[in-house]
Amino acid sequence: MSLFSGLSSRLRGTPNEPEAPKTTPPPSLGPSRSSQTSMPPKVPVLQSLPSLAESISMAATGDDDPNLYFPRPLPLWLNPIYAKHIVKGNFMTLSTKPKAVEDAEWIAHQVVEHYRLLWNFVRVVIEKEQDDSTICNSTTCPTMSAGKHHSFTWLNHRLEPIELPAHEYTALMQRWISGKIDDITIFPTDPSSVSYAPNPALVQDTLIQLTGVDGWIGQRSGFPEDFSRICGTIFLQMFRVYSHLYWNHFVEPFYHLNLEKQLNSCFSHFVMTATALDMLKPDHLEPMQLLIDLWAANGTFPPQSKAYSYANLKRGTYLMQLGDGR
């Protein structure tokens, strides 16, 4: 993927993931943090961080429209200046499935690719630095949260929701997703099972001819019946991690390392893909809805995309006006 060709080198290489369990349920709780390399020394904190809320009082807007509610102070990533990408272009070209590719094969490819990109960013905040500390830890992130109003829980071995520090939640997420991807009964790797998308204008699907019904996504290629549901959960877990990175770590470390454009590029691509595949629904997007509104208003999400249809253009346009000082 040429758009992100320089990402891995900026983030100190590709992930070296531990061996993952093969069981389907979430892994039982226990020590889950791992470290293999040291991060470079932190960039000194800037004397003054730009913030929309420093110059604009949200209470003085004079607009009582509940659709224009914003958190105060506004996060830095809602400033249009810092919501930019490493390149300009139409992200739909990256998220649209080629006509000849079978649906499940495309979904599987997107799961693996987006997980790889996300884990590069996660490593920056959970791997140990030279002083043996981590950026995301039990003190800085005692819960897996995304702002004041969104906190995510993990299911323990009794399937009870429990709150965990963000780094433990993220490590469990990594083990769970890796276990799914490495399970050949969920993500089959036998090349002889690879199928193609039939052309409905030329031939009827053999499965429909034989059974009279259209089977589940990926049945012809050996994917299990619950493949789509599992992938939906994987995309949701990845979205939650992205949300935490934005709300808790956008400034430190990504802004200080000049990686905010890379993060924005991967996340906007992720949202475009997940919504196009119906892996994320509008209610899932709430923690990052304002950024989605902004990207719809500034043209990052094309009008024909599903991500655009999930956005509130009025809010996005208002955010752009705030960034312009109007």
C-alpha positions as MATLAB code, in Angstrom:
seq = 'MSLFSGLSSRLRGTPNEPEAPKTTPPPSLGPSRSSQTSMPPKVPVLQSLPSLAESISMAATGDDDPNLYFPRPLPLWLNPIYAKHIVKGNFMTLSTKPKAVEDAEWIAHQVVEHYRLLWNFVRVVIEKEQDDSTICNSTTCPTMSAGKHHSFTWLNHRLEPIELPAHEYTALMQRWISGKIDDITIFPTDPSSVSYAPNPALVQDTLIQLTGVDGWIGQRSGFPEDFSRICGTIFLQMFRVYSHLYWNHFVEPFYHLNLEKQLNSCFSHFVMTATALDMLKPDHLEPMQLLIDLWAANGTFPPQSKAYSYANLKRGTYLMQLGDGR';
ca = [
       0.000    0.000    0.000;
       1.963    2.983   -1.249;
      -0.053    5.541    0.730;
       1.352    4.223    3.998;
       4.680    2.928    2.725;
       6.696    5.081    5.133;
       4.607    4.397    8.208;
       6.413    1.371    9.587;
       9.822    2.989    9.421;
       8.503    6.056   11.248;
       7.114    3.835   13.986;
      10.271    1.785   14.516;
       9.536   -1.233   12.372;
       6.751   -3.730   11.957;
       5.126   -5.429   14.949;
       6.624   -8.553   16.400;
       3.600  -10.070   18.016;
       3.643  -12.791   20.681;
       2.102  -16.145   19.935;
      -1.637  -15.877   20.384;
      -4.061  -18.354   21.939;
      -6.399  -20.196   19.578;
      -9.517  -20.154   21.753;
     -12.527  -18.162   20.618;
     -13.588  -16.515   23.936;
     -11.632  -13.504   25.228;
      -8.460  -14.637   27.034;
      -8.502  -14.894   30.808;
      -7.048  -12.018   32.757;
      -3.420  -12.008   33.711;
      -0.100  -10.329   32.927;
      -0.311   -9.226   29.343;
       2.172   -6.451   28.726;
       5.249   -7.184   26.670;
       8.179   -5.093   25.522;
      10.849   -5.790   22.972;
      12.430   -2.471   22.069;
      12.980    0.904   23.674;
      11.421    4.078   22.402;
      13.584    7.078   21.601;
      13.647    9.821   24.252;
      10.499   11.887   24.448;
      10.325   15.097   22.512;
      10.203   17.978   25.056;
       6.669   19.186   25.738;
       5.913   22.389   23.877;
       5.584   25.540   25.948;
       2.178   26.298   24.472;
      -0.070   23.846   22.700;
      -2.523   25.314   20.197;
      -6.142   24.812   21.149;
      -9.351   26.106   19.671;
     -10.769   26.585   23.148;
      -8.017   29.033   24.083;
      -9.356   31.678   21.720;
     -13.006   30.699   21.330;
     -15.452   30.278   24.189;
     -17.925   27.593   23.288;
     -20.416   29.058   25.749;
     -20.335   32.357   23.835;
     -21.362   30.970   20.459;
     -24.935   32.066   20.981;
     -26.212   28.891   19.345;
     -28.412   26.664   21.493;
     -28.683   23.949   18.847;
     -27.917   20.652   20.655;
     -26.378   19.383   17.408;
     -23.553   21.886   17.940;
     -22.505   20.586   21.337;
     -18.745   20.201   21.670;
     -16.507   19.030   24.514;
     -14.660   21.793   26.370;
     -11.850   22.324   25.862;
     -11.844   20.988   22.333;
      -9.289   18.230   21.746;
      -6.407   19.250   19.531;
      -7.417   16.706   16.881;
     -10.664   18.623   16.269;
      -8.682   21.621   15.089;
      -8.771   21.387   11.262;
      -5.081   22.251   11.182;
      -4.249   19.006   13.003;
      -6.874   16.842   11.273;
      -4.914   16.702    8.029;
      -3.404   13.685    6.267;
      -0.030   12.740    4.829;
      -1.410   12.869    1.288;
      -4.441   14.177   -0.530;
      -6.685   11.801   -2.405;
      -9.846    9.749   -2.420;
      -9.739    7.096    0.289;
     -12.572    5.251   -1.431;
     -10.015    3.909   -3.896;
      -8.412    2.043   -0.976;
     -11.608    0.796    0.647;
     -13.638   -0.251   -2.415;
     -13.633   -3.979   -3.119;
     -12.394   -5.011   -6.570;
     -15.203   -6.602   -8.568;
     -13.431   -9.948   -9.020;
     -12.628  -10.421   -5.323;
     -14.983  -12.500   -3.185;
     -16.547  -10.567   -0.277;
     -15.069  -12.605    2.576;
     -11.605  -12.605    1.012;
     -11.755   -8.805    0.881;
     -12.983   -8.518    4.458;
     -10.219  -10.850    5.659;
      -7.601   -8.802    3.816;
      -8.897   -5.572    5.355;
      -8.931   -7.039    8.871;
      -5.297   -8.111    8.642;
      -4.106   -4.890    6.997;
      -5.877   -2.503    9.372;
      -4.796   -4.520   12.385;
      -1.186   -4.280   11.205;
      -1.428   -0.509   10.792;
      -3.142    0.025   14.138;
      -0.631   -2.096   16.035;
       2.216    0.103   14.803;
       0.626    3.031   16.670;
      -0.243    0.976   19.742;
       3.367   -0.099   20.131;
       4.404    3.535   20.532;
       2.319    3.959   23.683;
       2.665    0.546   25.363;
       6.300   -0.407   24.782;
       8.820    0.509   27.433;
      11.061    3.518   27.116;
      14.672    3.795   28.207;
      13.632    4.504   31.802;
      11.445    1.365   31.797;
       8.229    3.415   31.748;
       5.403    3.375   29.233;
       3.287    6.227   27.953;
       0.033    4.321   28.452;
       0.022    2.835   31.945;
      -2.215    2.285   34.954;
      -1.576    5.807   36.225;
      -2.057    7.780   33.024;
      -4.907    5.588   31.714;
      -6.593    3.741   34.609;
      -9.539    2.803   32.365;
     -10.035    2.087   28.675;
     -11.729    5.384   27.944;
     -12.314    7.752   25.050;
     -13.157   11.092   26.614;
     -15.305   11.655   29.684;
     -18.398    9.896   28.410;
     -17.087    6.656   26.891;
     -15.471    3.835   28.829;
     -15.063    0.308   27.479;
     -15.151   -2.911   29.470;
     -13.698   -6.368   28.855;
     -15.423   -9.677   29.497;
     -13.639  -11.909   31.997;
     -13.711  -15.711   31.942;
     -17.189  -15.640   33.523;
     -18.324  -13.286   30.714;
     -18.731  -10.455   33.222;
     -17.877   -6.898   32.080;
     -14.961   -5.462   34.033;
     -12.976   -2.251   33.776;
      -9.273   -2.547   33.042;
      -6.407   -0.114   32.619;
      -6.121    0.828   28.968;
      -2.793   -0.928   28.437;
      -4.191   -4.221   29.782;
      -7.329   -3.902   27.677;
      -5.235   -3.196   24.591;
      -2.930   -6.150   25.231;
      -5.916   -8.474   25.664;
      -7.408   -7.071   22.481;
      -4.173   -7.796   20.643;
      -4.063  -11.386   21.884;
      -7.717  -11.968   21.057;
      -7.510  -10.548   17.520;
      -4.238  -12.343   16.812;
      -5.842  -15.576   17.966;
      -8.710  -15.099   15.534;
      -6.481  -14.182   12.589;
      -4.156  -17.128   13.248;
      -7.051  -19.590   13.537;
      -7.288  -21.255   10.119;
     -10.856  -22.345   10.837;
     -11.827  -18.658   10.891;
      -9.294  -17.224    8.437;
      -8.576  -20.170    6.098;
      -5.203  -20.084    4.386;
      -5.528  -22.980    1.937;
      -5.086  -21.375   -1.506;
      -7.200  -24.090   -3.111;
     -10.235  -22.750   -1.241;
      -9.942  -19.217   -2.612;
     -12.983  -18.265   -4.620;
     -13.866  -15.347   -6.845;
     -16.896  -13.097   -7.037;
     -19.242  -14.407   -9.732;
     -20.523  -12.049  -12.381;
     -24.314  -12.025  -11.925;
     -24.765  -10.811  -15.489;
     -23.125  -13.946  -16.862;
     -23.752  -16.823  -14.491;
     -25.894  -17.662  -11.498;
     -24.093  -18.462   -8.266;
     -23.690  -22.236   -8.035;
     -24.563  -22.150   -4.348;
     -27.906  -20.498   -5.066;
     -28.579  -22.984   -7.848;
     -27.931  -25.962   -5.581;
     -29.566  -24.780   -2.373;
     -32.076  -22.191   -3.517;
     -30.686  -19.731   -0.963;
     -27.669  -17.495   -0.761;
     -25.290  -18.842    1.887;
     -23.325  -16.771    4.350;
     -20.526  -14.456    3.325;
     -17.447  -16.537    2.517;
     -19.115  -19.942    2.452;
     -17.756  -20.758   -1.015;
     -14.218  -19.937    0.150;
     -14.319  -21.962    3.367;
     -15.037  -19.165    5.852;
     -17.256  -20.121    8.826;
     -20.858  -19.019    9.159;
     -20.037  -16.554   11.946;
     -17.103  -15.017   10.047;
     -18.878  -11.719    9.415;
     -19.883  -11.398   13.078;
     -16.328  -12.103   14.268;
     -14.901   -9.532   11.877;
     -17.469   -6.992   13.061;
     -16.251   -7.500   16.626;
     -12.631   -7.158   15.492;
     -13.374   -3.869   13.734;
     -15.243   -2.613   16.806;
     -12.321   -3.463   19.084;
      -9.891   -1.725   16.749;
     -12.149    1.331   16.641;
     -12.148    1.499   20.438;
      -8.358    1.436   20.508;
      -8.177    4.199   17.894;
     -10.631    6.216   20.002;
      -8.439    5.845   23.072;
      -5.338    6.863   21.137;
      -7.024   10.055   19.971;
      -8.582   11.093   23.251;
      -5.651   10.165   25.503;
      -2.498   10.132   23.389;
      -2.908   12.378   20.365;
      -0.694   15.114   21.845;
       1.682   12.809   23.691;
       3.232   11.095   21.826;
       1.855   11.437   18.278;
       1.734   15.238   17.979;
       5.174   15.582   19.589;
       6.598   12.958   17.231;
       5.017   14.640   14.183;
       2.947   11.529   13.547;
      -0.518   13.066   13.741;
      -0.946   13.045    9.945;
      -0.013    9.365    9.764;
      -2.521    8.587   12.532;
      -5.219   10.598   10.769;
      -4.530    8.874    7.456;
      -4.777    5.374    8.896;
      -7.850    6.159   10.972;
      -9.800    7.835    8.162;
      -8.956    4.883    5.896;
     -10.103    2.548    8.679;
     -13.440    4.350    9.101;
     -14.044    4.426    5.348;
     -13.383    0.692    5.077;
     -15.286   -0.407    8.194;
     -18.403    1.561    7.270;
     -18.275    0.490    3.615;
     -18.198   -3.163    4.741;
     -20.970   -2.584    7.321;
     -18.578   -3.652   10.052;
     -19.293   -0.442   12.013;
     -22.699    1.156   12.472;
     -23.479    4.803   13.331;
     -23.932    4.099   17.055;
     -20.452    2.536   17.192;
     -18.868    5.759   15.939;
     -20.047    8.031   18.737;
     -16.691    8.472   20.543;
     -15.132    9.860   17.331;
     -18.263   11.308   15.729;
     -17.017   14.904   15.773;
     -13.881   14.027   13.823;
     -15.996   12.092   11.339;
     -18.221   15.179   11.002;
     -15.171   17.338   10.352;
     -13.735   14.978    7.745;
     -17.072   14.825    5.946;
     -17.264   18.619    5.878;
     -13.691   19.155    4.661;
     -13.927   16.587    1.858;
     -11.891   13.742    3.366;
     -14.970   11.508    3.119;
     -16.544   11.725   -0.368;
     -20.326   12.355   -0.476;
     -20.907    8.920   -2.019;
     -19.229    7.129    0.913;
     -21.138    5.559    3.786;
     -18.918    7.363    6.289;
     -20.131   10.654    4.804;
     -23.763    9.593    5.226;
     -23.114    8.925    8.928;
     -21.760   12.457    9.516;
     -23.412   15.624   10.797;
     -22.334   18.189    8.215;
     -23.601   21.123   10.249;
     -21.285   20.249   13.113;
     -18.393   19.544   10.765;
     -18.823   22.867    8.966;
     -18.971   24.668   12.292;
     -15.717   23.041   13.376;
     -14.087   24.211   10.147;
     -15.302   27.752   10.830;
     -13.845   27.640   14.319;
     -10.509   26.601   12.884;
     -10.642   29.510   10.439;
     -11.330   31.917   13.295;
     -14.758   32.877   11.937;
];
